[in-house]
PDB file of C-alpha atoms in Angstrom:
ATOM      1  CA  UNK A 197     -11.708  16.879   9.652  1.00  0.00           C
ATOM      2  CA  UNK A 198      -9.959  13.891   7.867  1.00  0.00           C
ATOM      3  CA  UNK A 199      -6.643  14.332   6.157  1.00  0.00           C
ATOM      4  CA  UNK A 200      -3.566  12.259   5.303  1.00  0.00           C
ATOM      5  CA  UNK A 201      -2.852   9.061   3.359  1.00  0.00           C
ATOM      6  CA  UNK A 202      -2.596   5.596   5.169  1.00  0.00           C
ATOM      7  CA  UNK A 203      -2.103   2.032   3.922  1.00  0.00           C
ATOM      8  CA  UNK A 204      -4.009  -0.354   6.177  1.00  0.00           C
ATOM      9  CA  UNK A 205      -4.802  -3.827   5.251  1.00  0.00           C
ATOM     10  CA  UNK A 206      -8.022  -5.697   4.978  1.00  0.00           C
ATOM     11  CA  UNK A 207      -8.029  -8.814   7.163  1.00  0.00           C
ATOM     12  CA  UNK A 208      -9.327 -12.255   6.045  1.00  0.00           C
ATOM     13  CA  UNK A 209     -12.858 -11.340   7.250  1.00  0.00           C
ATOM     14  CA  UNK A 210     -12.994  -8.150   5.227  1.00  0.00           C
ATOM     15  CA  UNK A 211     -12.349  -5.857   8.179  1.00  0.00           C
ATOM     16  CA  UNK A 212     -10.293  -2.751   7.708  1.00  0.00           C
ATOM     17  CA  UNK A 213      -8.198  -1.093  10.430  1.00  0.00           C
ATOM     18  CA  UNK A 214      -9.170   2.622  10.458  1.00  0.00           C
ATOM     19  CA  UNK A 215      -6.229   4.953  10.886  1.00  0.00           C
ATOM     20  CA  UNK A 216      -5.886   5.811  14.627  1.00  0.00           C
ATOM     21  CA  UNK A 217      -6.233   9.588  13.844  1.00  0.00           C
ATOM     22  CA  UNK A 218      -9.720   8.928  12.323  1.00  0.00           C
ATOM     23  CA  UNK A 219     -11.183   6.723  15.033  1.00  0.00           C
ATOM     24  CA  UNK A 220     -12.197   9.404  17.591  1.00  0.00           C
ATOM     25  CA  UNK A 221     -14.671  10.904  15.159  1.00  0.00           C
ATOM     26  CA  UNK A 222     -16.163   7.626  14.214  1.00  0.00           C
ATOM     27  CA  UNK A 223     -16.753   5.713  17.535  1.00  0.00           C
ATOM     28  CA  UNK A 224     -20.395   6.254  17.491  1.00  0.00           C
ATOM     29  CA  UNK A 225     -20.571   4.675  14.001  1.00  0.00           C
ATOM     30  CA  UNK A 226     -20.246   5.455  10.366  1.00  0.00           C
ATOM     31  CA  UNK A 227     -21.710   4.719   6.977  1.00  0.00           C
ATOM     32  CA  UNK A 228     -19.507   3.254   4.241  1.00  0.00           C
ATOM     33  CA  UNK A 229     -20.845   3.380   0.668  1.00  0.00           C
ATOM     34  CA  UNK A 230     -19.895   3.680  -2.944  1.00  0.00           C
ATOM     35  CA  UNK A 231     -17.754   6.619  -3.851  1.00  0.00           C
ATOM     36  CA  UNK A 232     -16.981   8.205  -7.222  1.00  0.00           C
ATOM     37  CA  UNK A 233     -14.038   6.756  -9.323  1.00  0.00           C
ATOM     38  CA  UNK A 234     -14.653   3.276  -7.862  1.00  0.00           C
ATOM     39  CA  UNK A 235     -13.503   4.110  -4.237  1.00  0.00           C
ATOM     40  CA  UNK A 236     -15.520   3.766  -1.167  1.00  0.00           C
ATOM     41  CA  UNK A 237     -16.572   6.695   0.981  1.00  0.00           C
ATOM     42  CA  UNK A 238     -16.877   6.590   4.777  1.00  0.00           C
ATOM     43  CA  UNK A 239     -18.926   9.242   6.408  1.00  0.00           C
ATOM     44  CA  UNK A 240     -19.556   9.883  10.121  1.00  0.00           C
ATOM     45  CA  UNK A 241     -23.132   9.301  11.123  1.00  0.00           C
ATOM     46  CA  UNK A 242     -23.596  13.027  11.581  1.00  0.00           C
ATOM     47  CA  UNK A 243     -22.236  13.957   8.050  1.00  0.00           C
ATOM     48  CA  UNK A 244     -24.140  11.209   6.447  1.00  0.00           C
ATOM     49  CA  UNK A 245     -27.233  12.666   8.033  1.00  0.00           C
ATOM     50  CA  UNK A 246     -26.523  16.019   6.740  1.00  0.00           C
ATOM     51  CA  UNK A 247     -26.028  14.618   3.285  1.00  0.00           C
ATOM     52  CA  UNK A 248     -29.334  12.760   3.633  1.00  0.00           C
ATOM     53  CA  UNK A 249     -31.141  15.956   4.461  1.00  0.00           C
ATOM     54  CA  UNK A 250     -29.729  17.730   1.443  1.00  0.00           C
ATOM     55  CA  UNK A 251     -30.820  14.803  -0.747  1.00  0.00           C
ATOM     56  CA  UNK A 252     -34.339  15.023   0.746  1.00  0.00           C
ATOM     57  CA  UNK A 253     -34.523  18.456  -0.618  1.00  0.00           C
ATOM     58  CA  UNK A 254     -33.596  17.354  -4.133  1.00  0.00           C
ATOM     59  CA  UNK A 255     -36.557  16.879  -6.403  1.00  0.00           C
ATOM     60  CA  UNK A 256     -37.347  13.125  -6.788  1.00  0.00           C
ATOM     61  CA  UNK A 257     -39.073  13.998 -10.015  1.00  0.00           C
ATOM     62  CA  UNK A 258     -35.600  14.389 -11.571  1.00  0.00           C
ATOM     63  CA  UNK A 259     -34.171  11.033 -12.815  1.00  0.00           C
ATOM     64  CA  UNK A 260     -30.607  12.031 -11.894  1.00  0.00           C
ATOM     65  CA  UNK A 261     -31.707  12.512  -8.296  1.00  0.00           C
ATOM     66  CA  UNK A 262     -33.388   9.125  -8.148  1.00  0.00           C
ATOM     67  CA  UNK A 263     -30.476   7.470  -9.795  1.00  0.00           C
ATOM     68  CA  UNK A 264     -27.933   9.027  -7.469  1.00  0.00           C
ATOM     69  CA  UNK A 265     -30.071   8.250  -4.299  1.00  0.00           C
ATOM     70  CA  UNK A 266     -30.542   4.666  -5.338  1.00  0.00           C
ATOM     71  CA  UNK A 267     -26.824   3.978  -6.079  1.00  0.00           C
ATOM     72  CA  UNK A 268     -25.696   5.768  -2.811  1.00  0.00           C
ATOM     73  CA  UNK A 269     -28.213   4.165  -0.428  1.00  0.00           C
ATOM     74  CA  UNK A 270     -28.511   0.725  -1.974  1.00  0.00           C
ATOM     75  CA  UNK A 271     -24.814   0.168  -1.254  1.00  0.00           C
ATOM     76  CA  UNK A 272     -24.621   1.913   2.133  1.00  0.00           C
ATOM     77  CA  UNK A 273     -23.731  -0.067   5.223  1.00  0.00           C
ATOM     78  CA  UNK A 274     -23.821   1.338   8.752  1.00  0.00           C
ATOM     79  CA  UNK A 275     -20.922   0.101  10.822  1.00  0.00           C
ATOM     80  CA  UNK A 276     -19.502   0.585  14.290  1.00  0.00           C
ATOM     81  CA  UNK A 277     -15.700   0.179  14.784  1.00  0.00           C
ATOM     82  CA  UNK A 278     -14.759  -2.620  17.104  1.00  0.00           C
ATOM     83  CA  UNK A 279     -12.389  -2.212  20.080  1.00  0.00           C
ATOM     84  CA  UNK A 280      -9.295  -2.435  17.741  1.00  0.00           C
ATOM     85  CA  UNK A 281     -10.635   0.192  15.375  1.00  0.00           C
ATOM     86  CA  UNK A 282     -11.747  -2.158  12.662  1.00  0.00           C
ATOM     87  CA  UNK A 283     -14.795  -1.800  10.498  1.00  0.00           C
ATOM     88  CA  UNK A 284     -16.445  -4.356   8.295  1.00  0.00           C
ATOM     89  CA  UNK A 285     -16.424  -3.655   4.512  1.00  0.00           C
ATOM     90  CA  UNK A 286     -19.173  -5.734   3.011  1.00  0.00           C
ATOM     91  CA  UNK A 287     -18.279  -7.956   0.163  1.00  0.00           C
ATOM     92  CA  UNK A 288     -20.262  -6.072  -2.542  1.00  0.00           C
ATOM     93  CA  UNK A 289     -18.472  -2.848  -1.588  1.00  0.00           C
ATOM     94  CA  UNK A 290     -15.093  -4.613  -1.588  1.00  0.00           C
ATOM     95  CA  UNK A 291     -15.896  -5.901  -5.088  1.00  0.00           C
ATOM     96  CA  UNK A 292     -17.072  -2.462  -6.335  1.00  0.00           C
ATOM     97  CA  UNK A 293     -13.752  -0.825  -5.345  1.00  0.00           C
ATOM     98  CA  UNK A 294     -11.660  -3.915  -6.237  1.00  0.00           C
ATOM     99  CA  UNK A 295     -10.298  -4.138  -2.697  1.00  0.00           C
ATOM    100  CA  UNK A 296      -8.109  -7.084  -1.797  1.00  0.00           C
ATOM    101  CA  UNK A 297      -5.734  -7.036   1.175  1.00  0.00           C
ATOM    102  CA  UNK A 298      -3.808  -3.831   0.478  1.00  0.00           C
ATOM    103  CA  UNK A 299      -5.738  -0.577   0.663  1.00  0.00           C
ATOM    104  CA  UNK A 300      -5.206   3.155   0.580  1.00  0.00           C
ATOM    105  CA  UNK A 301      -7.199   5.299   2.933  1.00  0.00           C
ATOM    106  CA  UNK A 302      -7.238   8.959   2.461  1.00  0.00           C
ATOM    107  CA  UNK A 303      -8.755  11.770   4.453  1.00  0.00           C
ATOM    108  CA  UNK A 304     -10.859  13.970   2.192  1.00  0.00           C
ATOM    109  CA  UNK A 305     -12.088  16.825   4.433  1.00  0.00           C
ATOM    110  CA  UNK A 306     -15.384  15.649   5.965  1.00  0.00           C
ATOM    111  CA  UNK A 307     -15.090  12.065   4.723  1.00  0.00           C
ATOM    112  CA  UNK A 308     -12.710   9.197   4.197  1.00  0.00           C
ATOM    113  CA  UNK A 309     -12.027   7.428   0.978  1.00  0.00           C
ATOM    114  CA  UNK A 310     -10.801   3.736   0.556  1.00  0.00           C
ATOM    115  CA  UNK A 311      -9.032   2.922  -2.549  1.00  0.00           C
ATOM    116  CA  UNK A 312      -7.403   0.020  -4.332  1.00  0.00           C
ATOM    117  CA  UNK A 313      -3.742   0.951  -4.278  1.00  0.00           C
ATOM    118  CA  UNK A 314      -3.375   0.594  -8.098  1.00  0.00           C
ATOM    119  CA  UNK A 315      -6.535   2.679  -8.682  1.00  0.00           C
ATOM    120  CA  UNK A 316      -5.320   5.406  -6.279  1.00  0.00           C
ATOM    121  CA  UNK A 317      -1.826   5.594  -7.831  1.00  0.00           C
ATOM    122  CA  UNK A 318      -3.361   5.992 -11.281  1.00  0.00           C
ATOM    123  CA  UNK A 319      -5.930   8.551 -10.129  1.00  0.00           C
ATOM    124  CA  UNK A 320      -3.367  10.485  -8.122  1.00  0.00           C
ATOM    125  CA  UNK A 321      -0.868  10.540 -11.001  1.00  0.00           C
ATOM    126  CA  UNK A 322      -3.490  11.928 -13.410  1.00  0.00           C
ATOM    127  CA  UNK A 323      -4.689  14.450 -10.999  1.00  0.00           C
ATOM    128  CA  UNK A 324      -1.271  15.765 -10.100  1.00  0.00           C
ATOM    129  CA  UNK A 325      -0.967  17.301 -13.433  1.00  0.00           C
ATOM    130  CA  UNK A 326      -4.309  19.192 -12.934  1.00  0.00           C
ATOM    131  CA  UNK A 327      -3.811  20.144  -9.246  1.00  0.00           C
ATOM    132  CA  UNK A 328      -2.376  23.559  -9.767  1.00  0.00           C
ATOM    133  CA  UNK A 329      -4.973  24.413 -12.521  1.00  0.00           C
ATOM    134  CA  UNK A 330      -7.833  23.255 -10.289  1.00  0.00           C
ATOM    135  CA  UNK A 331      -6.925  25.853  -7.590  1.00  0.00           C
ATOM    136  CA  UNK A 332      -7.987  28.590  -9.900  1.00  0.00           C
ATOM    137  CA  UNK A 333     -11.410  26.862 -10.511  1.00  0.00           C
ATOM    138  CA  UNK A 334     -11.960  25.907  -6.862  1.00  0.00           C
ATOM    139  CA  UNK A 335     -10.762  29.140  -5.424  1.00  0.00           C
ATOM    140  CA  UNK A 336     -11.441  31.905  -8.056  1.00  0.00           C
ATOM    141  CA  UNK A 337      -9.749  35.161  -7.314  1.00  0.00           C
ATOM    142  CA  UNK A 338      -7.437  34.096  -4.587  1.00  0.00           C
TER     143      UNK A 338
END
């Protein structure tokens, strides 16, 4: 499980230092791809495999399924952290998420998200207002 907020930097080669607390689950490899709201999503190989299995069950006759699969897989990059815990973030993904040197990395349960700091601050501020209201929707009756 991934949780917490970290602020690692991209190096001049486009590599990102994974937070130390995240590295053990990702030593065998990971997949980094587009996320929603212009962030990047990092999945362990195991969880990306489960996601792939679920998408295989979706009807390819539905345009929304085809569109989602194309966008997700066309941008996906399989990476293995180096000995220092760095992963390569391909240039098209850095561009998609507007990543420069500074980054915000958040744990989001079974995945990691990589954000541009300004985009994260804006998103976080907007969502803070809704956070308490969302609990009723996410956990009805609790």
